[in-house]
Amino acid sequence: MDFSKIVEDKIRKALDDGEFKNLPGYGKPLKLDDLSGIPEELRMAYKVMKNAGMLNEETELKRELLTIENLLDNCQDEAQRAVLLGKLNEKQFRLNKVLNSRKSTHSSVFKDYQMQLHNKFK
């Protein structure tokens, strides 16, 4: 028995009956995540963690830092480069503030791990 056909028929009937019209966001474009700053082999894990509510401010800041660093690597315009450097400094400051609040940056094990991560994402 082909369940995909049954499911498609039920969805089509519900759509025709207007059962989806009261859903939040109906008729609005989807908000897609920009995963360009995340290596392809880690994107699925990132999505799973994000959907499970496991990502914290530190993770988001690191992702934003990687994106800005990638943009800087490819930036030709000096004015845009200055703006990106300002954003990079701001994000780095916020990340350091988060890490200092947890007092985990003083551990040599943490520093080794941080360097390994930094080298992996470079």
Coordinates of N, CA, C and O in Angstrom, one line a residue:
M1 N 0.8 -1.2 0.0 CA 0.0 0.0 0.0 C 0.9 1.2 0.0 O 1.8 1.3 0.8
D2 N 0.6 2.2 -0.9 CA 1.4 3.4 -1.0 C 0.8 4.5 -0.1 O -0.2 5.1 -0.4
F3 N 1.4 4.7 1.1 CA 1.0 5.7 2.0 C 1.1 7.1 1.5 O 0.4 8.0 1.9
S4 N 2.2 7.3 0.7 CA 2.4 8.7 0.2 C 1.2 9.2 -0.6 O 0.9 10.4 -0.5
K5 N 0.6 8.3 -1.4 CA -0.6 8.7 -2.2 C -1.7 9.1 -1.2 O -2.4 10.0 -1.4
I6 N -1.9 8.3 -0.2 CA -3.0 8.5 0.8 C -2.8 9.9 1.5 O -3.7 10.7 1.6
V7 N -1.5 10.1 1.9 CA -1.2 11.4 2.6 C -1.4 12.5 1.6 O -2.0 13.6 2.0
E8 N -0.9 12.4 0.4 CA -1.1 13.5 -0.6 C -2.6 13.8 -0.8 O -3.0 15.0 -0.9
D9 N -3.4 12.8 -0.9 CA -4.9 13.0 -1.1 C -5.5 13.7 0.1 O -6.3 14.6 0.0
K10 N -5.1 13.3 1.3 CA -5.7 13.9 2.5 C -5.2 15.4 2.6 O -6.0 16.3 3.0
I11 N -4.0 15.7 2.3 CA -3.5 17.1 2.3 C -4.2 17.9 1.3 O -4.7 19.0 1.5
R12 N -4.4 17.3 0.1 CA -5.1 18.0 -1.0 C -6.6 18.3 -0.6 O -7.1 19.4 -0.8
K13 N -7.2 17.4 0.0 CA -8.6 17.5 0.5 C -8.7 18.6 1.5 O -9.6 19.5 1.5
A14 N -7.8 18.6 2.5 CA -7.8 19.6 3.6 C -7.5 21.0 3.0 O -8.1 22.0 3.4
L15 N -6.6 21.1 2.0 CA -6.4 22.4 1.3 C -7.6 22.9 0.6 O -7.9 24.0 0.7
D16 N -8.3 22.0 -0.1 CA -9.5 22.3 -0.8 C -10.6 22.8 0.1 O -11.4 23.6 -0.2
D17 N -10.7 22.1 1.3 CA -11.7 22.5 2.3 C -11.3 23.8 3.1 O -12.1 24.2 3.9
G18 N -10.1 24.3 2.9 CA -9.7 25.5 3.5 C -9.3 25.4 5.0 O -9.3 26.3 5.7
E19 N -8.9 24.2 5.3 CA -8.5 23.9 6.7 C -7.1 24.5 7.1 O -6.8 24.6 8.2
F20 N -6.4 25.0 6.1 CA -5.1 25.6 6.4 C -5.1 27.1 6.4 O -4.1 27.7 6.8
K21 N -6.3 27.7 6.2 CA -6.3 29.1 6.1 C -6.2 29.8 7.5 O -5.8 31.0 7.5
N22 N -6.4 29.1 8.5 CA -6.3 29.7 9.9 C -5.0 29.5 10.5 O -4.8 29.9 11.7
L23 N -4.1 28.9 9.8 CA -2.8 28.7 10.4 C -2.0 30.0 10.5 O -2.1 30.9 9.6
P24 N -1.1 30.1 11.5 CA -0.3 31.3 11.6 C 0.7 31.4 10.4 O 1.3 30.4 10.1
G25 N 0.8 32.6 9.9 CA 1.7 32.7 8.8 C 1.1 32.4 7.4 O 1.8 32.4 6.4
Y26 N -0.1 32.0 7.3 CA -0.8 31.6 6.1 C -0.6 32.8 5.1 O -1.0 33.9 5.3
G27 N -0.2 32.5 3.9 CA 0.0 33.4 2.8 C 1.2 34.3 2.9 O 1.4 35.1 2.0
K28 N 2.0 34.1 3.9 CA 3.2 34.9 4.1 C 4.4 34.0 3.6 O 4.4 32.8 3.7
P29 N 5.5 34.7 3.1 CA 6.7 33.9 2.7 C 7.3 33.3 3.9 O 7.3 33.8 5.0
L30 N 7.9 32.1 3.7 CA 8.7 31.4 4.7 C 9.9 32.2 5.1 O 10.6 32.8 4.2
K31 N 10.3 32.1 6.3 CA 11.6 32.7 6.8 C 12.6 31.6 6.8 O 12.6 30.7 7.7
L32 N 13.5 31.6 5.8 CA 14.5 30.6 5.7 C 15.7 31.0 6.4 O 16.1 32.1 6.4
D33 N 16.4 30.0 7.0 CA 17.6 30.3 7.7 C 18.8 30.4 6.7 O 18.8 29.7 5.8
D34 N 19.6 31.4 7.0 CA 20.8 31.6 6.2 C 21.9 30.7 6.8 O 22.4 31.0 7.9
L35 N 22.2 29.6 6.2 CA 23.2 28.7 6.7 C 24.5 28.7 5.9 O 25.3 27.8 6.0
S36 N 24.7 29.8 5.2 CA 25.9 29.9 4.3 C 27.2 30.0 5.1 O 28.2 29.7 4.6
G37 N 27.1 30.5 6.4 CA 28.3 30.6 7.2 C 28.6 29.3 7.9 O 29.6 29.3 8.7
I38 N 27.8 28.3 7.7 CA 28.1 27.0 8.4 C 28.5 26.0 7.4 O 27.9 25.8 6.3
P39 N 29.6 25.3 7.7 CA 30.1 24.2 6.7 C 29.0 23.2 6.4 O 28.2 22.9 7.3
E40 N 29.0 22.8 5.2 CA 27.9 21.9 4.7 C 27.7 20.7 5.5 O 26.6 20.3 5.8
E41 N 28.8 20.1 6.0 CA 28.7 18.8 6.7 C 28.1 19.1 8.1 O 27.7 18.1 8.8
L42 N 28.0 20.3 8.6 CA 27.5 20.6 9.9 C 26.1 21.2 9.9 O 25.5 21.4 10.9
R43 N 25.6 21.5 8.7 CA 24.3 22.2 8.6 C 23.1 21.4 9.2 O 22.3 22.0 9.9
M44 N 23.1 20.1 8.9 CA 22.0 19.3 9.5 C 22.0 19.3 11.0 O 21.0 19.5 11.6
A45 N 23.2 19.1 11.6 CA 23.3 19.1 13.0 C 22.9 20.5 13.6 O 22.2 20.6 14.6
Y46 N 23.3 21.6 12.9 CA 22.9 22.9 13.3 C 21.4 23.1 13.3 O 20.8 23.6 14.3
K47 N 20.7 22.6 12.3 CA 19.3 22.7 12.2 C 18.6 21.9 13.3 O 17.6 22.4 13.9
V48 N 19.1 20.7 13.5 CA 18.5 19.9 14.6 C 18.6 20.5 15.9 O 17.7 20.6 16.7
M49 N 19.8 21.1 16.2 CA 20.0 21.7 17.5 C 19.2 23.0 17.6 O 18.6 23.3 18.7
K50 N 19.1 23.7 16.5 CA 18.3 25.0 16.6 C 16.8 24.6 16.8 O 16.1 25.3 17.6
N51 N 16.3 23.6 16.1 CA 14.9 23.3 16.2 C 14.6 22.7 17.6 O 13.4 22.8 18.1
A52 N 15.6 22.1 18.3 CA 15.4 21.6 19.6 C 15.6 22.6 20.7 O 15.5 22.3 21.9
G53 N 16.0 23.8 20.3 CA 16.2 24.9 21.3 C 17.5 24.8 22.0 O 17.6 25.3 23.1
M54 N 18.5 24.1 21.4 CA 19.7 23.9 22.0 C 20.8 24.9 21.7 O 21.8 24.9 22.4
L55 N 20.5 25.8 20.8 CA 21.5 26.8 20.5 C 21.4 28.0 21.4 O 20.3 28.5 21.7
N56 N 22.5 28.5 21.9 CA 22.5 29.6 22.8 C 23.2 30.8 22.1 O 23.5 30.8 20.9
E57 N 23.3 31.9 22.8 CA 23.8 33.1 22.3 C 25.3 32.9 21.8 O 25.6 33.4 20.7
E58 N 26.0 32.1 22.5 CA 27.4 31.8 22.1 C 27.5 31.2 20.7 O 28.2 31.6 19.8
T59 N 26.6 30.2 20.4 CA 26.6 29.5 19.1 C 26.2 30.5 18.0 O 26.8 30.5 17.0
E60 N 25.2 31.3 18.3 CA 24.7 32.3 17.3 C 25.8 33.3 17.0 O 26.0 33.6 15.8
L61 N 26.5 33.8 18.0 CA 27.6 34.7 17.8 C 28.7 34.1 17.0 O 29.3 34.8 16.1
K62 N 29.1 32.9 17.3 CA 30.1 32.3 16.5 C 29.7 32.1 15.0 O 30.6 32.3 14.2
R63 N 28.5 31.7 14.8 CA 28.0 31.6 13.4 C 28.1 33.0 12.7 O 28.5 33.1 11.6
E64 N 27.6 34.0 13.4 CA 27.7 35.4 12.8 C 29.1 35.8 12.5 O 29.4 36.4 11.5
L65 N 30.0 35.5 13.5 CA 31.4 35.8 13.3 C 32.0 35.1 12.0 O 32.7 35.7 11.2
L66 N 31.7 33.9 11.8 CA 32.1 33.1 10.7 C 31.6 33.8 9.4 O 32.3 33.9 8.4
T67 N 30.4 34.2 9.4 CA 29.8 34.8 8.2 C 30.5 36.1 7.9 O 30.8 36.4 6.7
I68 N 30.7 36.9 8.9 CA 31.4 38.2 8.7 C 32.8 38.0 8.2 O 33.3 38.7 7.3
E69 N 33.5 37.0 8.8 CA 34.9 36.7 8.3 C 34.9 36.3 6.9 O 35.8 36.7 6.1
N70 N 33.9 35.5 6.5 CA 33.8 35.1 5.0 C 33.6 36.3 4.2 O 34.1 36.4 3.1
L71 N 32.7 37.2 4.6 CA 32.4 38.4 3.8 C 33.7 39.3 3.7 O 34.0 39.8 2.6
L72 N 34.4 39.4 4.8 CA 35.7 40.2 4.8 C 36.7 39.6 3.8 O 37.4 40.3 3.1
D73 N 36.8 38.3 3.8 CA 37.7 37.6 2.9 C 37.4 37.9 1.4 O 38.4 38.0 0.6
N74 N 36.2 38.2 1.1 CA 35.8 38.4 -0.3 C 35.5 39.9 -0.6 O 35.0 40.2 -1.7
C75 N 35.6 40.7 0.4 CA 35.2 42.2 0.2 C 36.3 42.9 -0.5 O 37.5 42.9 -0.2
Q76 N 35.9 43.7 -1.6 CA 36.8 44.5 -2.3 C 36.7 46.0 -2.0 O 37.6 46.8 -2.1
D77 N 35.5 46.4 -1.6 CA 35.2 47.8 -1.3 C 35.7 48.2 0.1 O 35.3 47.6 1.1
E78 N 36.6 49.2 0.2 CA 37.1 49.6 1.5 C 36.1 50.2 2.5 O 36.2 49.9 3.7
A79 N 35.1 50.9 2.0 CA 34.1 51.4 2.9 C 33.3 50.2 3.5 O 33.0 50.2 4.7
Q80 N 32.9 49.3 2.7 CA 32.2 48.1 3.1 C 33.0 47.3 4.1 O 32.6 46.8 5.1
R81 N 34.3 47.2 3.8 CA 35.3 46.5 4.6 C 35.3 47.1 6.0 O 35.4 46.4 7.0
A82 N 35.3 48.4 6.1 CA 35.3 49.1 7.4 C 34.1 48.8 8.2 O 34.1 48.6 9.4
V83 N 32.9 48.8 7.5 CA 31.6 48.5 8.2 C 31.7 47.0 8.7 O 31.3 46.8 9.9
L84 N 32.2 46.1 7.9 CA 32.3 44.7 8.3 C 33.2 44.5 9.5 O 33.0 43.7 10.4
L85 N 34.4 45.3 9.5 CA 35.3 45.2 10.6 C 34.7 45.7 11.9 O 34.9 45.1 12.9
G86 N 33.8 46.7 11.8 CA 33.1 47.2 12.9 C 32.2 46.2 13.5 O 32.1 45.9 14.7
K87 N 31.4 45.5 12.6 CA 30.5 44.5 13.0 C 31.3 43.3 13.6 O 30.8 42.7 14.6
L88 N 32.4 42.9 13.0 CA 33.2 41.8 13.5 C 33.7 42.2 15.0 O 33.6 41.3 15.8
N89 N 34.2 43.4 15.2 CA 34.6 43.8 16.5 C 33.5 43.7 17.5 O 33.7 43.3 18.6
E90 N 32.3 44.2 17.1 CA 31.2 44.2 18.0 C 30.8 42.8 18.4 O 30.6 42.5 19.6
K91 N 30.7 41.9 17.4 CA 30.3 40.5 17.7 C 31.4 39.8 18.5 O 31.1 39.0 19.4
Q92 N 32.7 40.1 18.3 CA 33.7 39.5 19.1 C 33.7 39.9 20.5 O 33.9 39.2 21.4
F93 N 33.4 41.2 20.7 CA 33.2 41.8 22.0 C 32.1 41.1 22.8 O 32.2 40.7 23.9
R94 N 30.9 40.9 22.1 CA 29.8 40.3 22.7 C 30.1 38.8 23.1 O 29.7 38.3 24.1
L95 N 30.8 38.1 22.2 CA 31.2 36.7 22.4 C 32.1 36.6 23.6 O 31.9 35.8 24.5
N96 N 33.1 37.5 23.7 CA 34.0 37.5 24.9 C 33.2 37.8 26.1 O 33.5 37.2 27.2
K97 N 32.3 38.7 26.1 CA 31.5 39.0 27.3 C 30.7 37.8 27.7 O 30.6 37.5 28.9
V98 N 30.1 37.0 26.8 CA 29.3 35.8 27.1 C 30.3 34.8 27.7 O 30.0 34.2 28.7
L99 N 31.4 34.6 27.1 CA 32.4 33.6 27.6 C 32.9 34.0 29.0 O 33.1 33.1 29.8
N100 N 33.2 35.2 29.2 CA 33.7 35.7 30.5 C 32.7 35.5 31.6 O 33.0 35.2 32.7
S101 N 31.4 35.7 31.2 CA 30.3 35.5 32.2 C 30.3 34.1 32.7 O 29.8 33.8 33.8
R102 N 30.7 33.1 31.9 CA 30.7 31.7 32.3 C 32.0 31.3 32.9 O 32.2 30.2 33.4
K103 N 33.0 32.2 32.8 CA 34.3 31.9 33.4 C 35.0 30.7 32.8 O 35.8 30.0 33.4
S104 N 34.6 30.3 31.6 CA 35.2 29.1 31.0 C 36.4 29.4 30.1 O 37.1 28.5 29.7
T105 N 36.7 30.7 29.9 CA 37.8 31.0 29.0 C 39.2 30.9 29.7 O 40.2 30.9 29.1
H106 N 39.2 30.7 31.1 CA 40.4 30.6 31.8 C 41.0 29.2 31.8 O 42.1 28.9 32.2
S107 N 40.2 28.2 31.3 CA 40.7 26.8 31.3 C 41.6 26.6 30.1 O 41.2 26.9 29.0
S108 N 42.7 25.9 30.3 CA 43.6 25.6 29.2 C 42.9 24.6 28.3 O 43.1 24.6 27.1
V109 N 42.1 23.7 28.8 CA 41.4 22.7 28.0 C 40.4 23.5 27.1 O 40.3 23.2 25.9
F110 N 39.7 24.5 27.6 CA 38.8 25.2 26.8 C 39.5 26.0 25.7 O 39.1 26.0 24.5
K111 N 40.7 26.6 26.0 CA 41.5 27.3 25.0 C 41.9 26.4 23.9 O 41.9 26.7 22.7
D112 N 42.4 25.1 24.2 CA 42.8 24.2 23.2 C 41.6 23.8 22.3 O 41.7 23.8 21.1
Y113 N 40.5 23.6 23.0 CA 39.3 23.2 22.2 C 38.8 24.4 21.3 O 38.5 24.2 20.2
Q114 N 38.9 25.6 21.8 CA 38.5 26.8 21.1 C 39.4 26.9 19.8 O 39.0 27.2 18.7
M115 N 40.7 26.7 20.0 CA 41.7 26.8 18.9 C 41.4 25.7 17.8 O 41.4 25.9 16.6
Q116 N 41.0 24.5 18.3 CA 40.7 23.4 17.3 C 39.4 23.8 16.5 O 39.4 23.6 15.3
L117 N 38.4 24.3 17.2 CA 37.2 24.8 16.5 C 37.5 25.9 15.5 O 37.1 25.9 14.4
H118 N 38.3 26.8 16.0 CA 38.7 28.0 15.1 C 39.4 27.5 13.9 O 39.1 27.9 12.7
N119 N 40.3 26.5 14.0 CA 41.1 26.0 12.9 C 40.2 25.2 11.9 O 40.3 25.2 10.7
K120 N 39.2 24.5 12.5 CA 38.3 23.7 11.7 C 37.4 24.6 10.8 O 37.1 24.3 9.7
F121 N 37.0 25.7 11.3 CA 36.0 26.6 10.6 C 36.7 27.6 9.7 O 36.1 28.3 9.0
K122 N 38.0 27.6 9.8 CA 38.8 28.6 9.0 C 38.8 28.2 7.5 O 38.8 27.1 7.1

